[in-house]
Amino acid sequence: MTITDVNTAFAAEKGRQLDAARSREAAFQARIDRGEIRLVGGNQYEVLTGWDRGERFTVGRNAAGQISEIIAAHGLDSRADGTIALYASSPAWHGLGQIIPGGTSDIDEVLRLGGLDFDVTTVPARYEWDGQLRDHPDQFHTVREDTGAPLGIVGRRYQAIQNRTGFEFLQELVGRYDVIWESAGVIKGGRRVFIAIRLPDTVTVDAHGINDMVIPYVAVINDHTGGGTFQCAVTPWRPVCANTERFAVRDAATRWAVRHTAGATSQIKEARRTLGLSFQYFEAFAAEETALARTDIAVADFHQVIADLWPLEDEATDRTKNNHAARLDAIDTIFRTETDRVGRTAYAAERAITGYLDHVAPRRPGKSMTEEIARATAALEGSDDDTKAKAHKRLMLLTRA
């Protein structure tokens, strides 16, 4: 029988842990010494080199002062009390933010919890000439009034659409139609803010067949950079796999936008039509999705749709060809999973493409943003809407073949 000296074993294990901690500290310090990262303040550091240049992260330390974890920044803003500037009625956005189960009907509370309770002003852009500061007559900066943080560069005709002004029209919809405030938050330091509401009735695809459920949302996004608009977008969401099924359907729009100009406020009043337009969209959406669900598709036809979306040139490099093959393999894998559930149909093909775009396609995070939050933000902002719409239109041709 072998007898183990627990004291010796414990000392050996502790020694290994200390050696690992010293190595981790030494490696971290070496990155600082090489100029790859720098201390910003407190326990927060900034990446100075590589593809993630500009990203920030926080270093957690244990009671002994040793590195215990490295926490990437999430890309969402923080409120004055240090909490995440995000309101949600359920644990979305990876459980971050202020969660009120079931939501609230009070827009002031939504704005406060989501960190959207700030105004934006414009100040003259200045430049230095011959030792003096001069104002640029036709260029201004948008600035947060609560923090003074710069948000963008705009022209003389620009007029900020304040968050409350832009979103308060939804309050009437909440009271009249029993919609739910789903989420609200601040992205990239206030450059973009959003509110999403959930409409009361779910959408059923092929009720007498696969009986698939889609939850209807309306997302409203306000951009304060000068490079974007105030916009409303219908956002069908499929809870089975968390796909955002947003694409154009026949005779129904998916998005309405208002530019930041003097007439913007009156135009926003027209956004009251958004709910009626949304119902119109979702009726058309359900009809077209049901048609896809009742259309069988051959694998060869499915691959041709993918080739149309991502064409491969004959003179493509080996790297491009490898990436193309990897994409096809990834979409095929999702397609097989979908066919097991809903059959080998055009509907399964569309789910495979949207699933790939939402969850698998390479997504390079922006500065101070994790990949998960980058994906959530891309889905909210509709980064892949055009590709999804093109796939939908191409697959709809098969229903009439």
Coordinates of N, CA, C and O in Angstrom, one line a residue, residues 29-88:
Q29 N 3.6 41.3 -17.4 CA 4.5 42.4 -17.3 C 5.3 42.6 -18.6 O 5.6 43.7 -19.1
A30 N 5.6 41.4 -19.2 CA 6.4 41.4 -20.4 C 5.6 42.1 -21.6 O 6.2 42.8 -22.4
R31 N 4.3 41.9 -21.6 CA 3.5 42.6 -22.6 C 3.5 44.1 -22.4 O 3.5 44.8 -23.4
I32 N 3.5 44.5 -21.2 CA 3.6 45.9 -20.9 C 4.9 46.5 -21.3 O 5.0 47.5 -22.0
D33 N 6.0 45.8 -21.0 CA 7.3 46.2 -21.3 C 7.5 46.3 -22.8 O 8.3 47.2 -23.3
R34 N 6.9 45.4 -23.6 CA 7.0 45.4 -25.0 C 6.1 46.4 -25.7 O 6.2 46.6 -26.9
G35 N 5.3 47.1 -24.9 CA 4.4 48.2 -25.5 C 3.2 47.6 -26.1 O 2.5 48.3 -26.9
E36 N 2.8 46.4 -25.8 CA 1.6 45.8 -26.3 C 0.3 46.2 -25.6 O -0.7 46.3 -26.2
I37 N 0.5 46.5 -24.3 CA -0.7 46.9 -23.5 C -0.2 48.0 -22.6 O 1.0 48.1 -22.3
R38 N -1.1 48.9 -22.1 CA -0.8 49.9 -21.2 C -1.9 50.0 -20.1 O -3.0 49.8 -20.4
L39 N -1.5 50.5 -18.9 CA -2.4 50.7 -17.9 C -3.1 52.0 -18.1 O -2.5 53.1 -18.4
V40 N -4.5 52.0 -18.1 CA -5.3 53.2 -18.3 C -5.6 53.8 -17.0 O -5.6 55.1 -16.9
G41 N -6.0 53.0 -16.0 CA -6.3 53.6 -14.7 C -7.0 52.5 -13.9 O -7.7 51.6 -14.4
G42 N -6.7 52.5 -12.6 CA -7.3 51.4 -11.8 C -6.7 50.1 -12.2 O -5.5 49.9 -12.3
N43 N -7.6 49.1 -12.5 CA -7.2 47.8 -13.0 C -7.5 47.7 -14.5 O -7.6 46.5 -15.0
Q44 N -7.8 48.8 -15.2 CA -8.1 48.7 -16.6 C -6.9 49.0 -17.5 O -6.1 49.9 -17.2
Y45 N -6.8 48.1 -18.5 CA -5.7 48.2 -19.5 C -6.3 48.4 -20.9 O -7.4 48.0 -21.2
E46 N -5.4 48.9 -21.8 CA -5.8 49.1 -23.2 C -4.8 48.3 -24.1 O -3.6 48.4 -23.8
V47 N -5.3 47.7 -25.1 CA -4.4 46.9 -26.1 C -3.9 48.0 -27.1 O -4.6 48.8 -27.6
L48 N -2.6 47.9 -27.3 CA -1.9 48.9 -28.2 C -1.5 48.4 -29.5 O -1.2 49.1 -30.4
T49 N -1.5 47.1 -29.7 CA -1.0 46.4 -30.9 C -2.0 45.4 -31.4 O -2.8 44.9 -30.6
G50 N -1.8 44.9 -32.6 CA -2.6 43.8 -33.1 C -4.0 44.2 -33.6 O -4.4 45.3 -33.6
W51 N -4.8 43.2 -34.0 CA -6.1 43.4 -34.6 C -7.1 43.9 -33.6 O -8.1 44.6 -33.9
D52 N -6.8 43.7 -32.3 CA -7.7 44.2 -31.2 C -7.2 45.5 -30.6 O -7.6 45.8 -29.5
R53 N -6.4 46.2 -31.3 CA -5.9 47.4 -30.8 C -7.0 48.4 -30.4 O -8.0 48.5 -31.2
G54 N -6.9 49.0 -29.3 CA -7.9 49.9 -28.8 C -8.9 49.3 -27.8 O -9.6 50.0 -27.1
E55 N -8.9 48.0 -27.8 CA -9.8 47.3 -26.9 C -9.3 47.5 -25.4 O -8.1 47.5 -25.2
R56 N -10.3 47.5 -24.5 CA -9.9 47.6 -23.1 C -10.4 46.4 -22.3 O -11.4 45.8 -22.7
F57 N -9.7 46.1 -21.3 CA -10.1 45.0 -20.4 C -9.7 45.3 -19.0 O -8.8 46.2 -18.7
T58 N -10.3 44.6 -18.1 CA -10.1 44.8 -16.6 C -9.4 43.5 -16.1 O -9.7 42.4 -16.4
V59 N -8.4 43.8 -15.3 CA -7.6 42.7 -14.6 C -8.1 42.5 -13.2 O -8.0 43.4 -12.4
G60 N -8.7 41.3 -12.9 CA -9.1 41.0 -11.5 C -7.9 40.4 -10.7 O -7.2 39.6 -11.3
R61 N -7.8 40.8 -9.5 CA -6.7 40.3 -8.7 C -7.3 39.7 -7.4 O -8.3 40.2 -6.9
N62 N -6.6 38.7 -6.8 CA -7.1 38.1 -5.6 C -6.5 38.8 -4.4 O -5.9 39.9 -4.5
A63 N -6.8 38.3 -3.2 CA -6.3 39.0 -2.0 C -4.8 39.2 -1.9 O -4.3 40.1 -1.3
A64 N -4.1 38.3 -2.6 CA -2.6 38.4 -2.6 C -2.1 39.3 -3.7 O -0.9 39.5 -3.8
G65 N -3.0 39.9 -4.4 CA -2.6 40.8 -5.5 C -2.2 40.2 -6.8 O -1.7 40.8 -7.7
Q66 N -2.5 38.9 -6.9 CA -2.1 38.1 -8.1 C -3.3 38.2 -9.1 O -4.5 38.3 -8.7
I67 N -3.0 38.1 -10.4 CA -4.0 38.1 -11.4 C -4.9 36.9 -11.3 O -4.4 35.7 -11.3
S68 N -6.2 37.1 -11.1 CA -7.1 36.0 -11.0 C -8.0 35.8 -12.2 O -8.4 34.7 -12.6
E69 N -8.3 36.9 -13.0 CA -9.1 36.8 -14.2 C -8.8 38.1 -15.0 O -8.4 39.1 -14.5
I70 N -9.1 37.9 -16.3 CA -9.0 39.1 -17.2 C -10.4 39.2 -17.9 O -10.9 38.2 -18.5
I71 N -11.1 40.3 -17.7 CA -12.4 40.5 -18.1 C -12.5 41.5 -19.3 O -12.1 42.6 -19.1
A72 N -12.9 41.0 -20.4 CA -13.0 41.9 -21.6 C -14.1 42.9 -21.4 O -15.1 42.6 -20.8
A73 N -13.9 44.1 -22.0 CA -15.0 45.0 -22.0 C -16.1 44.5 -22.9 O -15.9 43.8 -23.9
H74 N -17.4 44.9 -22.6 CA -18.5 44.4 -23.3 C -19.1 45.3 -24.3 O -19.9 44.9 -25.1
G75 N -18.6 46.6 -24.4 CA -19.1 47.5 -25.4 C -20.3 48.3 -25.0 O -20.7 49.1 -25.8
L76 N -20.9 47.9 -23.9 CA -22.1 48.7 -23.4 C -21.6 49.8 -22.5 O -20.6 49.6 -21.8
D77 N -22.3 50.9 -22.4 CA -22.0 52.0 -21.6 C -22.2 51.7 -20.1 O -22.9 50.7 -19.8
S78 N -21.7 52.5 -19.2 CA -21.9 52.4 -17.8 C -22.6 53.6 -17.3 O -22.4 54.7 -17.8
R79 N -23.5 53.5 -16.3 CA -24.2 54.6 -15.7 C -23.3 55.3 -14.7 O -22.2 54.8 -14.3
A80 N -23.8 56.4 -14.1 CA -23.0 57.1 -13.1 C -22.6 56.3 -11.9 O -21.6 56.5 -11.3
D81 N -23.5 55.3 -11.5 CA -23.3 54.5 -10.4 C -22.4 53.3 -10.7 O -22.2 52.4 -9.8
G82 N -21.9 53.2 -11.9 CA -21.0 52.1 -12.3 C -21.7 50.9 -12.8 O -21.1 50.0 -13.3
T83 N -23.1 50.8 -12.8 CA -23.8 49.7 -13.3 C -23.9 49.8 -14.9 O -23.7 50.9 -15.4
I84 N -24.2 48.7 -15.5 CA -24.2 48.6 -17.0 C -25.5 49.4 -17.5 O -26.6 49.2 -16.9
A85 N -25.3 50.2 -18.5 CA -26.4 51.0 -19.0 C -27.3 50.2 -20.0 O -27.2 50.2 -21.2
L86 N -28.1 49.3 -19.3 CA -28.9 48.4 -20.1 C -30.1 48.0 -19.2 O -30.0 47.6 -18.1
Y87 N -31.3 48.2 -19.8 CA -32.5 47.7 -19.2 C -33.0 46.5 -20.0 O -33.0 46.5 -21.2
A88 N -33.6 45.5 -19.3 CA -34.1 44.4 -20.0 C -35.2 43.8 -19.1 O -35.2 43.8 -17.9

